[in-house]
PDB file of C-alpha atoms in Angstrom:
ATOM      1  CA  UNK A  22      -0.781 120.583-103.084  1.00 83.00           C
ATOM      2  CA  UNK A  23       2.199 122.874-102.195  1.00 95.00           C
ATOM      3  CA  UNK A  24       2.875 125.986-100.216  1.00 98.00           C
ATOM      4  CA  UNK A  25       5.031 127.445-102.983  1.00 98.00           C
ATOM      5  CA  UNK A  26       4.203 131.148-103.122  1.00 97.00           C
ATOM      6  CA  UNK A  27       1.816 130.897-100.147  1.00 98.00           C
ATOM      7  CA  UNK A  28       2.158 133.392 -97.336  1.00 98.00           C
ATOM      8  CA  UNK A  29       2.186 132.490 -93.656  1.00 98.00           C
ATOM      9  CA  UNK A  30       1.862 134.982 -90.765  1.00 98.00           C
ATOM     10  CA  UNK A  31       3.024 133.351 -87.510  1.00 98.00           C
ATOM     11  CA  UNK A  32       3.100 134.707 -83.975  1.00 98.00           C
ATOM     12  CA  UNK A  33       6.437 133.820 -82.373  1.00 94.00           C
ATOM     13  CA  UNK A  34       8.547 131.296 -84.132  1.00 92.00           C
ATOM     14  CA  UNK A  35      12.050 132.264 -83.192  1.00 92.00           C
ATOM     15  CA  UNK A  36      12.764 128.685 -82.159  1.00 92.00           C
ATOM     16  CA  UNK A  37      11.115 125.324 -81.287  1.00 94.00           C
ATOM     17  CA  UNK A  38       7.926 124.119 -82.896  1.00 97.00           C
ATOM     18  CA  UNK A  39       7.117 127.399 -84.590  1.00 97.00           C
ATOM     19  CA  UNK A  40      10.414 127.578 -86.359  1.00 97.00           C
ATOM     20  CA  UNK A  41      10.041 123.870 -87.293  1.00 98.00           C
ATOM     21  CA  UNK A  42       6.762 124.602 -88.981  1.00 98.00           C
ATOM     22  CA  UNK A  43       8.262 127.635 -90.779  1.00 98.00           C
ATOM     23  CA  UNK A  44      11.154 125.594 -92.134  1.00 98.00           C
ATOM     24  CA  UNK A  45       8.830 122.853 -93.411  1.00 98.00           C
ATOM     25  CA  UNK A  46       6.879 125.510 -95.280  1.00 98.00           C
ATOM     26  CA  UNK A  47      10.002 127.183 -96.455  1.00 98.00           C
ATOM     27  CA  UNK A  48      11.116 123.947 -98.144  1.00 98.00           C
ATOM     28  CA  UNK A  49       8.134 124.462-100.606  1.00 98.00           C
ATOM     29  CA  UNK A  50       9.135 128.011-101.190  1.00 98.00           C
ATOM     30  CA  UNK A  51       6.621 129.644 -98.922  1.00 98.00           C
ATOM     31  CA  UNK A  52       6.694 133.210 -97.574  1.00 98.00           C
ATOM     32  CA  UNK A  53       6.851 133.449 -93.853  1.00 98.00           C
ATOM     33  CA  UNK A  54       6.306 136.455 -91.775  1.00 98.00           C
ATOM     34  CA  UNK A  55       6.925 136.243 -88.046  1.00 98.00           C
ATOM     35  CA  UNK A  56       5.794 138.533 -85.367  1.00 98.00           C
ATOM     36  CA  UNK A  57       8.059 137.864 -82.378  1.00 96.00           C
ATOM     37  CA  UNK A  58       9.588 139.683 -79.473  1.00 92.00           C
ATOM     38  CA  UNK A  59      13.019 138.069 -79.508  1.00 88.00           C
ATOM     39  CA  UNK A  60      15.075 140.826 -81.137  1.00 86.00           C
ATOM     40  CA  UNK A  61      18.369 139.911 -79.285  1.00 82.00           C
ATOM     41  CA  UNK A  62      19.520 136.623 -77.940  1.00 77.00           C
ATOM     42  CA  UNK A  63      18.073 135.439 -74.774  1.00 75.00           C
ATOM     43  CA  UNK A  64      20.479 134.122 -72.075  1.00 73.00           C
ATOM     44  CA  UNK A  65      18.765 130.790 -71.732  1.00 72.00           C
ATOM     45  CA  UNK A  66      17.095 130.348 -75.164  1.00 73.00           C
ATOM     46  CA  UNK A  67      18.580 129.913 -78.552  1.00 81.00           C
ATOM     47  CA  UNK A  68      17.465 131.990 -81.639  1.00 84.00           C
ATOM     48  CA  UNK A  69      15.892 135.306 -82.404  1.00 93.00           C
ATOM     49  CA  UNK A  70      13.439 136.330 -85.048  1.00 95.00           C
ATOM     50  CA  UNK A  71      16.412 137.401 -87.162  1.00 96.00           C
ATOM     51  CA  UNK A  72      18.283 133.999 -86.959  1.00 96.00           C
ATOM     52  CA  UNK A  73      14.869 132.313 -87.662  1.00 96.00           C
ATOM     53  CA  UNK A  74      14.502 134.410 -90.811  1.00 97.00           C
ATOM     54  CA  UNK A  75      18.059 133.448 -91.980  1.00 97.00           C
ATOM     55  CA  UNK A  76      17.145 129.750 -91.440  1.00 98.00           C
ATOM     56  CA  UNK A  77      13.843 130.181 -93.467  1.00 98.00           C
ATOM     57  CA  UNK A  78      15.826 131.790 -96.410  1.00 98.00           C
ATOM     58  CA  UNK A  79      18.406 129.009 -96.270  1.00 98.00           C
ATOM     59  CA  UNK A  80      15.602 126.412 -96.393  1.00 98.00           C
ATOM     60  CA  UNK A  81      14.248 127.881 -99.559  1.00 98.00           C
ATOM     61  CA  UNK A  82      11.606 130.315 -98.388  1.00 98.00           C
ATOM     62  CA  UNK A  83      11.155 134.111 -98.130  1.00 98.00           C
ATOM     63  CA  UNK A  84      11.169 135.627 -94.636  1.00 98.00           C
ATOM     64  CA  UNK A  85       9.885 138.787 -93.095  1.00 98.00           C
ATOM     65  CA  UNK A  86      10.968 139.134 -89.479  1.00 98.00           C
ATOM     66  CA  UNK A  87       8.771 141.529 -87.544  1.00 98.00           C
ATOM     67  CA  UNK A  88       9.796 142.594 -84.084  1.00 97.00           C
ATOM     68  CA  UNK A  89       6.578 143.013 -82.140  1.00 97.00           C
ATOM     69  CA  UNK A  90       4.384 141.876 -79.317  1.00 97.00           C
ATOM     70  CA  UNK A  91       1.073 140.042 -80.102  1.00 98.00           C
ATOM     71  CA  UNK A  92      -0.410 141.730 -76.998  1.00 98.00           C
ATOM     72  CA  UNK A  93      -0.095 145.120 -78.753  1.00 98.00           C
ATOM     73  CA  UNK A  94      -3.023 145.750 -81.047  1.00 98.00           C
ATOM     74  CA  UNK A  95      -1.190 148.355 -83.134  1.00 98.00           C
ATOM     75  CA  UNK A  96       1.681 145.966 -83.625  1.00 98.00           C
ATOM     76  CA  UNK A  97      -0.665 143.185 -84.628  1.00 98.00           C
ATOM     77  CA  UNK A  98      -2.292 145.411 -87.170  1.00 98.00           C
ATOM     78  CA  UNK A  99       1.069 146.628 -88.492  1.00 98.00           C
ATOM     79  CA  UNK A 100       2.307 143.051 -88.865  1.00 98.00           C
ATOM     80  CA  UNK A 101      -0.753 142.195 -90.984  1.00 98.00           C
ATOM     81  CA  UNK A 102      -0.222 145.320 -93.129  1.00 98.00           C
ATOM     82  CA  UNK A 103       3.556 144.640 -93.556  1.00 98.00           C
ATOM     83  CA  UNK A 104       2.942 141.081 -94.503  1.00 98.00           C
ATOM     84  CA  UNK A 105       0.308 141.910 -97.099  1.00 98.00           C
ATOM     85  CA  UNK A 106       2.503 144.739 -98.376  1.00 98.00           C
ATOM     86  CA  UNK A 107       5.664 142.559 -98.645  1.00 98.00           C
ATOM     87  CA  UNK A 108       3.983 139.372-100.126  1.00 98.00           C
ATOM     88  CA  UNK A 109       0.726 140.608-101.535  1.00 98.00           C
ATOM     89  CA  UNK A 110      -1.612 138.679 -99.187  1.00 98.00           C
ATOM     90  CA  UNK A 111      -2.001 136.252 -96.361  1.00 98.00           C
ATOM     91  CA  UNK A 112      -3.035 132.708 -96.843  1.00 98.00           C
ATOM     92  CA  UNK A 113      -2.336 131.166 -93.436  1.00 98.00           C
ATOM     93  CA  UNK A 114      -2.236 132.457 -89.813  1.00 98.00           C
ATOM     94  CA  UNK A 115      -0.423 130.250 -87.310  1.00 98.00           C
ATOM     95  CA  UNK A 116      -1.072 131.101 -83.676  1.00 98.00           C
ATOM     96  CA  UNK A 117       2.228 129.695 -82.212  1.00 98.00           C
ATOM     97  CA  UNK A 118       3.075 132.275 -79.455  1.00 97.00           C
ATOM     98  CA  UNK A 119       2.177 130.936 -76.069  1.00 96.00           C
ATOM     99  CA  UNK A 120       3.227 131.282 -72.421  1.00 96.00           C
ATOM    100  CA  UNK A 121       3.354 128.360 -70.046  1.00 95.00           C
ATOM    101  CA  UNK A 122       3.202 128.312 -66.307  1.00 96.00           C
ATOM    102  CA  UNK A 123       2.104 125.020 -64.643  1.00 95.00           C
ATOM    103  CA  UNK A 124       1.863 126.560 -61.142  1.00 96.00           C
ATOM    104  CA  UNK A 125      -1.056 125.557 -58.981  1.00 97.00           C
ATOM    105  CA  UNK A 126      -3.620 128.216 -58.449  1.00 98.00           C
ATOM    106  CA  UNK A 127      -2.447 129.522 -55.116  1.00 98.00           C
ATOM    107  CA  UNK A 128       1.063 129.828 -56.395  1.00 98.00           C
ATOM    108  CA  UNK A 129       0.363 131.488 -59.748  1.00 98.00           C
ATOM    109  CA  UNK A 130       1.382 135.076 -59.764  1.00 98.00           C
ATOM    110  CA  UNK A 131      -1.423 137.412 -60.955  1.00 98.00           C
ATOM    111  CA  UNK A 132       0.896 138.905 -63.516  1.00 98.00           C
ATOM    112  CA  UNK A 133       1.762 135.479 -64.971  1.00 98.00           C
ATOM    113  CA  UNK A 134      -2.028 134.636 -65.159  1.00 98.00           C
ATOM    114  CA  UNK A 135      -2.622 137.866 -67.018  1.00 98.00           C
ATOM    115  CA  UNK A 136       0.313 137.220 -69.309  1.00 98.00           C
ATOM    116  CA  UNK A 137      -0.955 133.722 -70.316  1.00 98.00           C
ATOM    117  CA  UNK A 138      -4.406 135.184 -71.024  1.00 98.00           C
ATOM    118  CA  UNK A 139      -3.018 138.128 -72.987  1.00 98.00           C
ATOM    119  CA  UNK A 140      -0.616 136.044 -75.222  1.00 98.00           C
ATOM    120  CA  UNK A 141      -2.419 132.795 -75.590  1.00 98.00           C
ATOM    121  CA  UNK A 142      -6.074 133.757 -75.763  1.00 98.00           C
ATOM    122  CA  UNK A 143      -6.239 137.470 -76.654  1.00 98.00           C
ATOM    123  CA  UNK A 144      -3.228 137.180 -78.915  1.00 98.00           C
ATOM    124  CA  UNK A 145      -4.773 134.232 -80.825  1.00 98.00           C
ATOM    125  CA  UNK A 146      -8.078 136.155 -81.182  1.00 98.00           C
ATOM    126  CA  UNK A 147      -6.578 139.341 -82.165  1.00 98.00           C
ATOM    127  CA  UNK A 148      -4.065 138.265 -84.702  1.00 98.00           C
ATOM    128  CA  UNK A 149      -6.528 135.940 -86.342  1.00 98.00           C
ATOM    129  CA  UNK A 150      -9.198 138.728 -86.384  1.00 98.00           C
ATOM    130  CA  UNK A 151      -6.789 141.310 -87.805  1.00 98.00           C
ATOM    131  CA  UNK A 152      -5.874 138.962 -90.616  1.00 98.00           C
ATOM    132  CA  UNK A 153      -9.411 137.841 -91.721  1.00 98.00           C
ATOM    133  CA  UNK A 154     -10.101 140.671 -94.250  1.00 98.00           C
ATOM    134  CA  UNK A 155      -6.836 139.606 -95.993  1.00 98.00           C
ATOM    135  CA  UNK A 156      -7.452 135.895 -95.591  1.00 98.00           C
ATOM    136  CA  UNK A 157     -10.818 136.424 -97.398  1.00 98.00           C
ATOM    137  CA  UNK A 158      -8.783 137.048-100.570  1.00 98.00           C
ATOM    138  CA  UNK A 159      -6.829 133.818-100.363  1.00 98.00           C
ATOM    139  CA  UNK A 160      -7.749 130.808-102.396  1.00 97.00           C
ATOM    140  CA  UNK A 161      -7.331 128.422 -99.463  1.00 98.00           C
ATOM    141  CA  UNK A 162      -7.117 130.394 -96.149  1.00 98.00           C
ATOM    142  CA  UNK A 163      -6.262 128.663 -92.938  1.00 98.00           C
ATOM    143  CA  UNK A 164      -6.013 129.649 -89.299  1.00 99.00           C
ATOM    144  CA  UNK A 165      -4.026 127.058 -87.199  1.00 99.00           C
ATOM    145  CA  UNK A 166      -3.634 127.342 -83.485  1.00 98.00           C
ATOM    146  CA  UNK A 167      -1.235 125.346 -81.557  1.00 98.00           C
ATOM    147  CA  UNK A 168      -3.564 124.292 -78.676  1.00 98.00           C
ATOM    148  CA  UNK A 169      -5.268 121.210 -77.249  1.00 98.00           C
ATOM    149  CA  UNK A 170      -8.702 119.689 -77.614  1.00 98.00           C
ATOM    150  CA  UNK A 171     -11.191 120.678 -74.910  1.00 98.00           C
ATOM    151  CA  UNK A 172     -10.799 117.870 -72.288  1.00 97.00           C
ATOM    152  CA  UNK A 173     -13.234 118.611 -69.389  1.00 96.00           C
ATOM    153  CA  UNK A 174     -11.690 115.858 -67.174  1.00 97.00           C
ATOM    154  CA  UNK A 175     -11.157 117.093 -63.588  1.00 96.00           C
ATOM    155  CA  UNK A 176      -7.625 115.695 -64.030  1.00 95.00           C
ATOM    156  CA  UNK A 177      -6.788 118.454 -66.487  1.00 95.00           C
ATOM    157  CA  UNK A 178      -9.112 121.214 -65.290  1.00 95.00           C
ATOM    158  CA  UNK A 179      -7.540 121.068 -61.895  1.00 95.00           C
ATOM    159  CA  UNK A 180      -3.978 120.288 -62.730  1.00 95.00           C
ATOM    160  CA  UNK A 181      -2.822 123.823 -63.454  1.00 96.00           C
ATOM    161  CA  UNK A 182      -6.040 125.834 -63.704  1.00 98.00           C
ATOM    162  CA  UNK A 183      -4.505 129.109 -64.992  1.00 98.00           C
ATOM    163  CA  UNK A 184      -2.577 127.527 -67.839  1.00 97.00           C
ATOM    164  CA  UNK A 185      -5.510 125.206 -68.618  1.00 98.00           C
ATOM    165  CA  UNK A 186      -7.804 128.192 -68.997  1.00 98.00           C
ATOM    166  CA  UNK A 187      -5.214 129.979 -71.364  1.00 98.00           C
ATOM    167  CA  UNK A 188      -4.729 127.004 -73.662  1.00 98.00           C
ATOM    168  CA  UNK A 189      -8.394 125.992 -73.789  1.00 98.00           C
ATOM    169  CA  UNK A 190      -9.053 129.790 -74.428  1.00 98.00           C
ATOM    170  CA  UNK A 191      -6.952 129.460 -77.544  1.00 98.00           C
ATOM    171  CA  UNK A 192      -8.928 126.559 -78.691  1.00 98.00           C
ATOM    172  CA  UNK A 193     -12.326 128.130 -78.026  1.00 98.00           C
ATOM    173  CA  UNK A 194     -11.310 131.233 -79.953  1.00 98.00           C
ATOM    174  CA  UNK A 195     -10.238 129.171 -82.905  1.00 98.00           C
ATOM    175  CA  UNK A 196     -13.367 126.997 -82.878  1.00 98.00           C
ATOM    176  CA  UNK A 197     -15.475 130.195 -82.707  1.00 98.00           C
ATOM    177  CA  UNK A 198     -13.616 131.657 -85.725  1.00 98.00           C
ATOM    178  CA  UNK A 199     -14.206 128.441 -87.593  1.00 98.00           C
ATOM    179  CA  UNK A 200     -17.975 128.734 -87.104  1.00 98.00           C
ATOM    180  CA  UNK A 201     -18.089 132.412 -87.627  1.00 98.00           C
ATOM    181  CA  UNK A 202     -16.213 132.478 -90.903  1.00 98.00           C
ATOM    182  CA  UNK A 203     -17.207 129.197 -92.379  1.00 97.00           C
ATOM    183  CA  UNK A 204     -19.320 130.946 -95.048  1.00 97.00           C
ATOM    184  CA  UNK A 205     -16.168 132.885 -96.074  1.00 97.00           C
ATOM    185  CA  UNK A 206     -14.333 129.598 -96.605  1.00 98.00           C
ATOM    186  CA  UNK A 207     -11.690 130.308 -93.845  1.00 98.00           C
ATOM    187  CA  UNK A 208     -10.664 127.127 -92.060  1.00 98.00           C
ATOM    188  CA  UNK A 209      -9.672 127.308 -88.406  1.00 98.00           C
ATOM    189  CA  UNK A 210      -8.401 124.259 -86.575  1.00 99.00           C
ATOM    190  CA  UNK A 211      -6.182 123.473 -83.658  1.00 98.00           C
ATOM    191  CA  UNK A 212      -3.355 120.972 -83.389  1.00 98.00           C
ATOM    192  CA  UNK A 213      -1.674 119.210 -80.346  1.00 98.00           C
ATOM    193  CA  UNK A 214       0.681 116.319 -79.944  1.00 98.00           C
ATOM    194  CA  UNK A 215       0.218 112.961 -78.154  1.00 97.00           C
ATOM    195  CA  UNK A 216       3.719 113.080 -76.737  1.00 96.00           C
ATOM    196  CA  UNK A 217       5.900 115.851 -75.410  1.00 95.00           C
ATOM    197  CA  UNK A 218       8.064 117.602 -77.974  1.00 95.00           C
ATOM    198  CA  UNK A 219      11.752 118.276 -77.307  1.00 93.00           C
ATOM    199  CA  UNK A 220      11.654 122.096 -76.842  1.00 88.00           C
ATOM    200  CA  UNK A 221      13.097 124.587 -74.465  1.00 80.00           C
ATOM    201  CA  UNK A 222       9.791 124.577 -72.598  1.00 80.00           C
ATOM    202  CA  UNK A 223      10.041 120.899 -71.924  1.00 81.00           C
ATOM    203  CA  UNK A 224      13.632 121.219 -70.995  1.00 78.00           C
ATOM    204  CA  UNK A 225      13.190 124.067 -68.599  1.00 75.00           C
ATOM    205  CA  UNK A 226       9.621 123.588 -67.318  1.00 74.00           C
ATOM    206  CA  UNK A 227       8.427 120.012 -67.725  1.00 72.00           C
ATOM    207  CA  UNK A 228      11.175 117.641 -66.685  1.00 71.00           C
ATOM    208  CA  UNK A 229      14.590 118.504 -67.952  1.00 83.00           C
ATOM    209  CA  UNK A 230      16.878 115.904 -69.644  1.00 85.00           C
ATOM    210  CA  UNK A 231      14.704 112.965 -68.688  1.00 88.00           C
ATOM    211  CA  UNK A 232      11.553 114.135 -70.443  1.00 89.00           C
ATOM    212  CA  UNK A 233      13.461 115.601 -73.382  1.00 90.00           C
ATOM    213  CA  UNK A 234      14.945 112.185 -73.927  1.00 92.00           C
ATOM    214  CA  UNK A 235      11.410 110.641 -73.902  1.00 93.00           C
ATOM    215  CA  UNK A 236      10.067 113.213 -76.371  1.00 96.00           C
ATOM    216  CA  UNK A 237       9.627 113.504 -80.144  1.00 96.00           C
ATOM    217  CA  UNK A 238      11.305 116.235 -82.286  1.00 97.00           C
ATOM    218  CA  UNK A 239       9.438 119.276 -83.482  1.00 97.00           C
ATOM    219  CA  UNK A 240       9.589 117.846 -86.966  1.00 98.00           C
ATOM    220  CA  UNK A 241       6.538 115.696 -86.254  1.00 98.00           C
ATOM    221  CA  UNK A 242       4.486 118.714 -85.289  1.00 98.00           C
ATOM    222  CA  UNK A 243       5.777 120.529 -88.468  1.00 98.00           C
ATOM    223  CA  UNK A 244       4.814 117.695 -90.692  1.00 98.00           C
ATOM    224  CA  UNK A 245       1.339 117.443 -89.274  1.00 98.00           C
ATOM    225  CA  UNK A 246       0.885 121.212 -89.484  1.00 98.00           C
ATOM    226  CA  UNK A 247       1.920 121.223 -93.086  1.00 98.00           C
ATOM    227  CA  UNK A 248      -0.605 118.426 -93.725  1.00 98.00           C
ATOM    228  CA  UNK A 249      -3.403 120.519 -92.282  1.00 98.00           C
ATOM    229  CA  UNK A 250      -2.688 123.839 -93.928  1.00 98.00           C
ATOM    230  CA  UNK A 251      -2.525 122.336 -97.412  1.00 98.00           C
ATOM    231  CA  UNK A 252      -5.933 120.715 -97.132  1.00 98.00           C
ATOM    232  CA  UNK A 253      -9.008 122.359 -98.754  1.00 98.00           C
ATOM    233  CA  UNK A 254     -10.144 125.001 -96.220  1.00 98.00           C
ATOM    234  CA  UNK A 255     -13.847 124.831 -97.020  1.00 94.00           C
ATOM    235  CA  UNK A 256     -14.002 121.172 -95.882  1.00 95.00           C
ATOM    236  CA  UNK A 257     -11.347 120.918 -93.252  1.00 98.00           C
ATOM    237  CA  UNK A 258     -12.313 123.129 -90.481  1.00 98.00           C
ATOM    238  CA  UNK A 259     -13.554 123.436 -86.882  1.00 98.00           C
ATOM    239  CA  UNK A 260     -11.577 120.492 -85.637  1.00 98.00           C
ATOM    240  CA  UNK A 261      -9.278 119.948 -82.634  1.00 98.00           C
ATOM    241  CA  UNK A 262      -6.716 117.776 -84.247  1.00 98.00           C
ATOM    242  CA  UNK A 263      -3.953 115.498 -82.859  1.00 98.00           C
ATOM    243  CA  UNK A 264      -0.534 115.548 -84.561  1.00 98.00           C
ATOM    244  CA  UNK A 265      -0.282 111.754 -84.825  1.00 98.00           C
ATOM    245  CA  UNK A 266      -3.857 111.307 -85.991  1.00 98.00           C
ATOM    246  CA  UNK A 267      -3.301 113.773 -88.788  1.00 98.00           C
ATOM    247  CA  UNK A 268      -0.131 111.815 -89.977  1.00 98.00           C
ATOM    248  CA  UNK A 269      -1.934 108.412 -89.576  1.00 98.00           C
ATOM    249  CA  UNK A 270      -4.817 109.698 -91.806  1.00 98.00           C
ATOM    250  CA  UNK A 271      -2.053 110.502 -94.386  1.00 97.00           C
ATOM    251  CA  UNK A 272      -0.874 106.938 -94.222  1.00 98.00           C
ATOM    252  CA  UNK A 273       2.177 107.494 -91.935  1.00 97.00           C
ATOM    253  CA  UNK A 274       2.121 105.029 -89.095  1.00 93.00           C
ATOM    254  CA  UNK A 275       5.884 104.636 -88.259  1.00 96.00           C
ATOM    255  CA  UNK A 276       6.970 107.559 -86.111  1.00 97.00           C
ATOM    256  CA  UNK A 277      10.297 106.207 -85.175  1.00 96.00           C
ATOM    257  CA  UNK A 278      12.198 108.835 -87.125  1.00 97.00           C
ATOM    258  CA  UNK A 279      10.768 111.526 -84.824  1.00 97.00           C
ATOM    259  CA  UNK A 280      12.181 110.156 -81.594  1.00 97.00           C
ATOM    260  CA  UNK A 281      14.427 112.725 -79.933  1.00 96.00           C
ATOM    261  CA  UNK A 282      16.688 109.885 -78.903  1.00 96.00           C
ATOM    262  CA  UNK A 283      16.822 107.468 -81.926  1.00 95.00           C
ATOM    263  CA  UNK A 284      15.591 103.972 -81.043  1.00 95.00           C
ATOM    264  CA  UNK A 285      13.327 104.988 -78.284  1.00 95.00           C
ATOM    265  CA  UNK A 286      10.135 102.826 -78.531  1.00 94.00           C
ATOM    266  CA  UNK A 287       6.843 104.615 -78.724  1.00 94.00           C
ATOM    267  CA  UNK A 288       5.683 103.111 -75.381  1.00 92.00           C
ATOM    268  CA  UNK A 289       8.544 104.786 -73.621  1.00 95.00           C
ATOM    269  CA  UNK A 290       7.669 108.227 -74.832  1.00 96.00           C
ATOM    270  CA  UNK A 291       6.249 110.863 -72.394  1.00 94.00           C
ATOM    271  CA  UNK A 292       2.558 111.690 -72.905  1.00 95.00           C
ATOM    272  CA  UNK A 293       1.685 115.403 -73.354  1.00 95.00           C
ATOM    273  CA  UNK A 294      -0.730 117.072 -71.037  1.00 95.00           C
ATOM    274  CA  UNK A 295      -4.408 117.475 -71.801  1.00 97.00           C
ATOM    275  CA  UNK A 296      -4.820 114.098 -73.426  1.00 96.00           C
ATOM    276  CA  UNK A 297      -6.103 110.961 -71.619  1.00 91.00           C
TER     277      UNK A 297
END
């Protein structure tokens, strides 16, 4: 199967994992609409929704950059309508936008807690819900959320409770949508990596250069996401998937090409959070 002519609506995607997924789809000739806030360059982060659109077109896809906020219901509705109007439908929704703050509960600002809930949980639910009427018309509709499996170990529940709630909320919303719209043939799954991915969040929040050097590139996430969203929606849904498991099921067992620092052995890579 191929994503040629298929349309993806993604939250975020100006950089990092979201952009890597978009570029992988663009190589097939997919249409990608991005609802993102980054209209102008950030002083600490590379890329805007406009530079992402340029990269998508250069990779062979069609791009529709939409400056907007997934927390704003009217902007979410407008993004769905613009995407449908531009490309004639929506086949895939990717819930990529996410806020991270690993502060302990007593140190977490209330505004940051609310922001994580609004973007991660509410944004995932509202964007997916808004797209469902259009997804129903697709031959192979998928919702994919970049969130972890529900690991109820005290180690993860208590590590950073506010962030854990927000990421698990994304997963619960996605699994709920999978169950609710199974009869409509709309797949909804989540996807999470075994190791950290070399992104700005890892650089700035999880460990700087040391952890970046012990991470994999965003390409591994992109390849796994691609594998998920080309599968038959009716039979591949309601799962909390792991990036490496998806690729292994496709027969890919050598992940050395994804090392951020070439030659880094797998056993020296930094494990991502939420996985035992």
